[in-house]
Amino acid sequence: MDALILCAGKGERLKPLTENRPKPMIPIAGKPILQHIIDKIEDLVDNIYLIVKHKKENIIEHFKDHPKVKFLEQGKIDGTGEAVLTAKNHIGDEFLVINGDIVFEDTLEQFLKYKYAIAVKEVSDPKNFGVVVLDDKNNVIEIQEKPENPKSNLINAGIYKFDRKIFELIEKTEISKRGERELTDAIKLLIKEENVKGIKLNGYWNDVGRPWDVLEANKYFLDKIKTYISGKVEENVIIKGNVIIEKGAVIKANSVIEGPAIIKKGSIVGPLAYIRPYTVLMENTFVGNSSEIKSSIIMKNTKIPHLSYVGDSIIGENCNFGCNTITANLRFDDKPVKVNIKGKRVESVRKLGVIMGDNVKTGIQVSFMPGVKVGSNCWIGASCLIDRDIESDVFVYK
Amino acid sequence: MDALILCAGKGERLKPLTENRPKPMIPIAGKPILQHIIDKIEDLVDNIYLIVKHKKENIIEHFKDHPKVKFLEQGKIDGTGEAVLTAKNHIGDEFLVINGDIVFEDTLEQFLKYKYAIAVKEVSDPKNFGVVVLDDKNNVIEIQEKPENPKSNLINAGIYKFDRKIFELIEKTEISKRGERELTDAIKLLIKEENVKGIKLNGYWNDVGRPWDVLEANKYFLDKIKTYISGKVEENVIIKGNVIIEKGAVIKANSVIEGPAIIKKGSIVGPLAYIRPYTVLMENTFVGNSSEIKSSIIMKNTKIPHLSYVGDSIIGENCNFGCNTITANLRFDDKPVKVNIKGKRVESVRKLGVIMGDNVKTGIQVSFMPGVKVGSNCWIGASCLIDRDIESDVFVYK
Amino acid sequence: MDALILCAGKGERLKPLTENRPKPMIPIAGKPILQHIIDKIEDLVDNIYLIVKHKKENIIEHFKDHPKVKFLEQGKIDGTGEAVLTAKNHIGDEFLVINGDIVFEDTLEQFLKYKYAIAVKEVSDPKNFGVVVLDDKNNVIEIQEKPENPKSNLINAGIYKFDRKIFELIEKTEISKRGERELTDAIKLLIKEENVKGIKLNGYWNDVGRPWDVLEANKYFLDKIKTYISGKVEENVIIKGNVIIEKGAVIKANSVIEGPAIIKKGSIVGPLAYIRPYTVLMENTFVGNSSEIKSSIIMKNTKIPHLSYVGDSIIGENCNFGCNTITANLRFDDKPVKVNIKGKRVESVRKLGVIMGDNVKTGIQVSFMPGVKVGSNCWIGASCLIDRDIESDVFVYK
């Protein structure tokens, strides 16, 4: 049994987080989405083929030492069908196919019992998904793409079990005008010829489409952690709740940590800092004096040295925050924060801070309004109030 | 023996604090002015009649379960005389009459010894008060209203002992053009016919006319408190001086409290917060990380979550302060802070912060200049510098 | 053996630090430069003549009780030669002459062995100094003033041993058009007639010409201190590294001090404050809640009460910082911070904050860009962003 994970996509809706990394490499609860998937399947399969393209070096660097992982680069043609086809000359007779940008809680053992299977997830509003219709034996009888009138509330959850027959069927599908070949077109052919079992996922599942989905998934998995402290904890540090402090991390004097939270190796917190629940500090971050981080992901090498507040935010790698950088995360009218997603202004959640790319530097006393996105490599000058999205590579100043 | 407390006035000079509550309900040292009065007299009298009108529901809600308290609503005619007359058909033969907006320290037992008495207080500059002239037996022989040339330095302190004769005399007085009937007009008639004893108050007395009087009285009564801690105090919290922490309040880790201070039930302080002397946090307030409160009254349900400083200020109920909201409380030239009181710019005291109504929300990094007043229900946008008074129901933004 | 220390200069390049004090009175590692010099030589000599002029009262006040110190005021003519000549009628037969604005580590005992000697220091780029050329017996054979093509990398370190012959030679030199008489002109005559030994300094030496030299020297001497705590240290205060806390200083609860640092008598730190390495708090300073000071000199009576950050800065006496006053100390491009020195924009070091004179008051939420200078007696209004130098006695506001 092999596995094939689709990791080639661009993740447009998650920009700027995907400017310098593929979506499967966004960290959730302290490790990339893709790592979550591999951790779940590595004992079930012989080989794991990662289909890569956009920012592939990022994936290769992270997984190159994994004994079961192999990398295959998708060619000119895009789409999930084409991605699967990339593995044709490498993969074994039977294999799992998994979207590389989902997180899920169920184990996949039951998939191995069937020749053909597809995971489905019950949702309340399936209109924006691929809807899967099952018969009374749970065999797939129809797949609808973002239907006006869904015939079921089960959606395609992005996990499949196939054998090599899928390659033939993909080759029979057409390449769309956008130059893409979609896996679901082949599955529609498959269900005409074979029994394809619909397997309902019972546990948590999230396709992490928008920035606040990242934070929601982060919360979900943080609620599962157990306290494990192997870093250095200085005097008068108070730790409450479940907290992981990795070896090589230091919590400096008089700080307060409220879990669930993860503080990864090389990170420094404090002195006199405050880490609130649902925070992840990735490797080599620094959160210093009188700074407070809440429900946020701070990626590696980022520094928030003093008198800053970051709440309900995702901050990229290698950022440096000037003293007194403050994020707002709530509207006066308590309505959902609005965010630009692929050019459209959409409602997110009640509390959302800033979504920031990598290598951003802020000056002192910079403030961010709720839901703004800041592209990578920006410099935000002192005392600026950022109330709209900032493209990458921009120098904003007063 | 009954008592009658005048609580119907509008308290114009204390706006915005009186926008949603009558002046007697302004909290001083953790309880309303009116509660201070009732606590002093409830053992001396049989019935306590509260004459209410402006925002009466606020008073009724607070005192409705008090076994001796009864509520009487003043009619169309305003004024203290009319207020007393409101009780004519209810009250007993002899009774105390007390202005509902004064705080004082003396007990009132000695008033019960006389048929007619009036409290007087010695002040250095009586020109803006009702001046009371006594003979050598301490009987009142004259009352002057805000006299150019006061004949004594004793002022009418707003506490009286009468019998039912006062009703006849009030009925003899005229209703002014402003539609008011004043108690002092009746007293002027009374002193012609009866001996009215002037009783000098020896203890603290304050008619709490202007916002800084509220803070001054607050200081006075806080200096009398004794430490009583029945709330939860977490690790490494340092408490100095006399501090009351009510049951149901929580002082979170690594905070510092310097008394005298009162922290009422349901309130949360910290972690890493700093409460300085002469602070009162009313019920269900929150003062969080790296925030500092000094010589201020924070009314119930107000939240000051992070990196804020509030000094020498009065903040209404249900306010929410964005991160890094800062009050200034001192002029560069060290002169008294100027405040608008009923359209006039008057000098207050050397240190005065902001006077804020209820339900105000501030964005992040908002700053207030010394002595500004902010009306209820305002929204103050991020990064605003508020250097003049803001009317109620206004959205200020940059 | 006597000593003569030249303390009359104006220290133009160190403005505004020298507006109210002569350069030798700038504090380094907790005491004036001049105190460092006197501490080094007081056991070697009988009398110490201080040649004073600019802001002489400042020097006299500080050293008036020193048993060996005498003050001589330089007359109308300026220059180091004239300064030495001022002592002609007072000083003994043999004497050290020392520039009053240098700090150095070597003891001066070896100078006493020679009739004529001059200290030299090896530097990598001697072009902007007086260059000293020695023969193979270490006798001075030439002195070059800021030469294009230096003949050696040894510079005149500002420490000399003479006898009274130097007075004759100074009197032979001419007064320049600028009205100055320079000591080196006399030394050039001296080396023609006598053996003048060049003595190489091995230890640290700094002529403290520019503000960042003050901070560099401060660091150097702080690295030599040993922990000595005789002030009051409250609960949960964490002290790391070598820290001097003088008697009469108080470190309030839950603060963190990281040495090397010096906190002088009468100062108050905290509660919840953070003092970082290479900080000196002079007498009667106050650094309060959530404030952080790093690699900075805070002169006496200055108050930084709350939520402020001061890094890589020199702050004069009697300053008062409004809440949330923040210094920036780093450029986005990581290039050296530029500073105006006598009208020219010069590169300093990678991290430099603000250089501030005395009696400056800042409002709340004021921010300073890296390398700005603020003259004495300025008032900086709330929310101002100071991105250029401010002259003395200015009121800046928004």
PDB file of N, CA, C and O in Angstrom, chain C residues 44-74:
ATOM      1  N   LEU C  44      48.448  59.038  43.223  1.00  0.00           N
ATOM      2  CA  LEU C  44      49.773  59.266  42.634  1.00  0.00           C
ATOM      3  C   LEU C  44      50.261  60.696  42.811  1.00  0.00           C
ATOM      4  O   LEU C  44      51.438  60.970  42.633  1.00  0.00           O
ATOM      5  N   VAL C  45      49.370  61.622  43.094  1.00  0.00           N
ATOM      6  CA  VAL C  45      49.737  63.044  43.043  1.00  0.00           C
ATOM      7  C   VAL C  45      49.378  63.763  44.331  1.00  0.00           C
ATOM      8  O   VAL C  45      48.593  63.274  45.144  1.00  0.00           O
ATOM      9  N   ASP C  46      49.965  64.971  44.494  1.00  0.00           N
ATOM     10  CA  ASP C  46      49.702  65.770  45.691  1.00  0.00           C
ATOM     11  C   ASP C  46      48.519  66.713  45.491  1.00  0.00           C
ATOM     12  O   ASP C  46      47.684  66.875  46.359  1.00  0.00           O
ATOM     13  N   ASN C  47      48.504  67.358  44.333  1.00  0.00           N
ATOM     14  CA  ASN C  47      47.430  68.304  44.047  1.00  0.00           C
ATOM     15  C   ASN C  47      46.854  68.011  42.662  1.00  0.00           C
ATOM     16  O   ASN C  47      47.584  67.650  41.743  1.00  0.00           O
ATOM     17  N   ILE C  48      45.565  68.210  42.571  1.00  0.00           N
ATOM     18  CA  ILE C  48      44.909  68.037  41.269  1.00  0.00           C
ATOM     19  C   ILE C  48      44.271  69.366  40.885  1.00  0.00           C
ATOM     20  O   ILE C  48      43.345  69.841  41.555  1.00  0.00           O
ATOM     21  N   TYR C  49      44.838  69.989  39.843  1.00  0.00           N
ATOM     22  CA  TYR C  49      44.289  71.265  39.383  1.00  0.00           C
ATOM     23  C   TYR C  49      43.322  71.014  38.227  1.00  0.00           C
ATOM     24  O   TYR C  49      43.710  70.429  37.214  1.00  0.00           O
ATOM     25  N   LEU C  50      42.100  71.446  38.433  1.00  0.00           N
ATOM     26  CA  LEU C  50      41.121  71.315  37.358  1.00  0.00           C
ATOM     27  C   LEU C  50      40.998  72.665  36.661  1.00  0.00           C
ATOM     28  O   LEU C  50      40.689  73.676  37.303  1.00  0.00           O
ATOM     29  N   ILE C  51      41.265  72.676  35.373  1.00  0.00           N
ATOM     30  CA  ILE C  51      41.153  73.924  34.600  1.00  0.00           C
ATOM     31  C   ILE C  51      39.735  73.988  34.052  1.00  0.00           C
ATOM     32  O   ILE C  51      39.349  73.167  33.207  1.00  0.00           O
ATOM     33  N   VAL C  52      38.954  74.926  34.554  1.00  0.00           N
ATOM     34  CA  VAL C  52      37.521  74.946  34.249  1.00  0.00           C
ATOM     35  C   VAL C  52      37.144  76.233  33.518  1.00  0.00           C
ATOM     36  O   VAL C  52      37.865  77.211  33.537  1.00  0.00           O
ATOM     37  N   LYS C  53      35.983  76.217  32.883  1.00  0.00           N
ATOM     38  CA  LYS C  53      35.447  77.437  32.261  1.00  0.00           C
ATOM     39  C   LYS C  53      33.955  77.203  31.937  1.00  0.00           C
ATOM     40  O   LYS C  53      33.102  77.596  32.719  1.00  0.00           O
ATOM     41  N   HIS C  54      33.683  76.542  30.839  1.00  0.00           N
ATOM     42  CA  HIS C  54      32.288  76.273  30.443  1.00  0.00           C
ATOM     43  C   HIS C  54      31.566  75.484  31.545  1.00  0.00           C
ATOM     44  O   HIS C  54      32.017  74.424  31.943  1.00  0.00           O
ATOM     45  N   LYS C  55      30.459  76.061  32.050  1.00  0.00           N
ATOM     46  CA  LYS C  55      29.630  75.390  33.075  1.00  0.00           C
ATOM     47  C   LYS C  55      30.462  74.926  34.265  1.00  0.00           C
ATOM     48  O   LYS C  55      30.279  73.817  34.796  1.00  0.00           O
ATOM     49  N   LYS C  56      31.409  75.775  34.685  1.00  0.00           N
ATOM     50  CA  LYS C  56      32.350  75.378  35.720  1.00  0.00           C
ATOM     51  C   LYS C  56      31.685  75.036  37.048  1.00  0.00           C
ATOM     52  O   LYS C  56      32.166  74.193  37.806  1.00  0.00           O
ATOM     53  N   GLU C  57      30.524  75.693  37.340  1.00  0.00           N
ATOM     54  CA  GLU C  57      29.836  75.478  38.622  1.00  0.00           C
ATOM     55  C   GLU C  57      29.471  74.006  38.820  1.00  0.00           C
ATOM     56  O   GLU C  57      29.456  73.494  39.942  1.00  0.00           O
ATOM     57  N   ASN C  58      29.191  73.364  37.725  1.00  0.00           N
ATOM     58  CA  ASN C  58      28.847  71.950  37.737  1.00  0.00           C
ATOM     59  C   ASN C  58      30.008  71.102  38.265  1.00  0.00           C
ATOM     60  O   ASN C  58      29.833  70.204  39.100  1.00  0.00           O
ATOM     61  N   ILE C  59      31.216  71.406  37.797  1.00  0.00           N
ATOM     62  CA  ILE C  59      32.412  70.678  38.257  1.00  0.00           C
ATOM     63  C   ILE C  59      32.726  71.023  39.705  1.00  0.00           C
ATOM     64  O   ILE C  59      33.020  70.155  40.534  1.00  0.00           O
ATOM     65  N   ILE C  60      32.650  72.314  39.997  1.00  0.00           N
ATOM     66  CA  ILE C  60      33.004  72.766  41.347  1.00  0.00           C
ATOM     67  C   ILE C  60      32.079  72.122  42.375  1.00  0.00           C
ATOM     68  O   ILE C  60      32.529  71.609  43.414  1.00  0.00           O
ATOM     69  N   GLU C  61      30.782  72.133  42.064  1.00  0.00           N
ATOM     70  CA  GLU C  61      29.810  71.536  42.978  1.00  0.00           C
ATOM     71  C   GLU C  61      30.149  70.068  43.261  1.00  0.00           C
ATOM     72  O   GLU C  61      30.100  69.608  44.400  1.00  0.00           O
ATOM     73  N   HIS C  62      30.550  69.358  42.224  1.00  0.00           N
ATOM     74  CA  HIS C  62      30.788  67.926  42.399  1.00  0.00           C
ATOM     75  C   HIS C  62      32.068  67.621  43.170  1.00  0.00           C
ATOM     76  O   HIS C  62      32.116  66.667  43.951  1.00  0.00           O
ATOM     77  N   PHE C  63      33.138  68.404  42.932  1.00  0.00           N
ATOM     78  CA  PHE C  63      34.452  68.043  43.482  1.00  0.00           C
ATOM     79  C   PHE C  63      34.926  68.958  44.599  1.00  0.00           C
ATOM     80  O   PHE C  63      36.056  68.826  45.064  1.00  0.00           O
ATOM     81  N   LYS C  64      34.062  69.874  45.031  1.00  0.00           N
ATOM     82  CA  LYS C  64      34.547  70.898  45.972  1.00  0.00           C
ATOM     83  C   LYS C  64      35.041  70.323  47.288  1.00  0.00           C
ATOM     84  O   LYS C  64      35.872  70.934  47.956  1.00  0.00           O
ATOM     85  N   ASP C  65      34.604  69.149  47.663  1.00  0.00           N
ATOM     86  CA  ASP C  65      35.045  68.574  48.930  1.00  0.00           C
ATOM     87  C   ASP C  65      36.219  67.606  48.782  1.00  0.00           C
ATOM     88  O   ASP C  65      36.663  67.012  49.773  1.00  0.00           O
ATOM     89  N   HIS C  66      36.735  67.457  47.572  1.00  0.00           N
ATOM     90  CA  HIS C  66      37.870  66.549  47.390  1.00  0.00           C
ATOM     91  C   HIS C  66      39.135  67.230  47.925  1.00  0.00           C
ATOM     92  O   HIS C  66      39.473  68.341  47.511  1.00  0.00           O
ATOM     93  N   PRO C  67      39.855  66.578  48.837  1.00  0.00           N
ATOM     94  CA  PRO C  67      40.972  67.266  49.513  1.00  0.00           C
ATOM     95  C   PRO C  67      42.109  67.675  48.584  1.00  0.00           C
ATOM     96  O   PRO C  67      42.851  68.610  48.896  1.00  0.00           O
ATOM     97  N   LYS C  68      42.299  67.010  47.475  1.00  0.00           N
ATOM     98  CA  LYS C  68      43.429  67.334  46.601  1.00  0.00           C
ATOM     99  C   LYS C  68      43.046  68.234  45.441  1.00  0.00           C
ATOM    100  O   LYS C  68      43.917  68.720  44.724  1.00  0.00           O
ATOM    101  N   VAL C  69      41.739  68.430  45.239  1.00  0.00           N
ATOM    102  CA  VAL C  69      41.308  69.142  44.030  1.00  0.00           C
ATOM    103  C   VAL C  69      41.279  70.650  44.241  1.00  0.00           C
ATOM    104  O   VAL C  69      40.801  71.142  45.257  1.00  0.00           O
ATOM    105  N   LYS C  70      41.815  71.363  43.257  1.00  0.00           N
ATOM    106  CA  LYS C  70      41.760  72.829  43.222  1.00  0.00           C
ATOM    107  C   LYS C  70      41.249  73.254  41.852  1.00  0.00           C
ATOM    108  O   LYS C  70      41.491  72.565  40.857  1.00  0.00           O
ATOM    109  N   PHE C  71      40.558  74.365  41.825  1.00  0.00           N
ATOM    110  CA  PHE C  71      39.953  74.817  40.572  1.00  0.00           C
ATOM    111  C   PHE C  71      40.655  76.064  40.069  1.00  0.00           C
ATOM    112  O   PHE C  71      40.923  76.991  40.830  1.00  0.00           O
ATOM    113  N   LEU C  72      40.963  76.083  38.793  1.00  0.00           N
ATOM    114  CA  LEU C  72      41.552  77.268  38.162  1.00  0.00           C
ATOM    115  C   LEU C  72      40.723  77.575  36.925  1.00  0.00           C
ATOM    116  O   LEU C  72      40.453  76.687  36.121  1.00  0.00           O
ATOM    117  N   GLU C  73      40.337  78.823  36.767  1.00  0.00           N
ATOM    118  CA  GLU C  73      39.487  79.164  35.638  1.00  0.00           C
ATOM    119  C   GLU C  73      40.306  79.711  34.483  1.00  0.00           C
ATOM    120  O   GLU C  73      41.089  80.643  34.642  1.00  0.00           O
ATOM    121  N   GLN C  74      40.119  79.108  33.320  1.00  0.00           N
ATOM    122  CA  GLN C  74      40.822  79.549  32.118  1.00  0.00           C
ATOM    123  C   GLN C  74      40.265  80.900  31.701  1.00  0.00           C
ATOM    124  O   GLN C  74      39.066  81.173  31.831  1.00  0.00           O
TER     125      GLN C  74
END
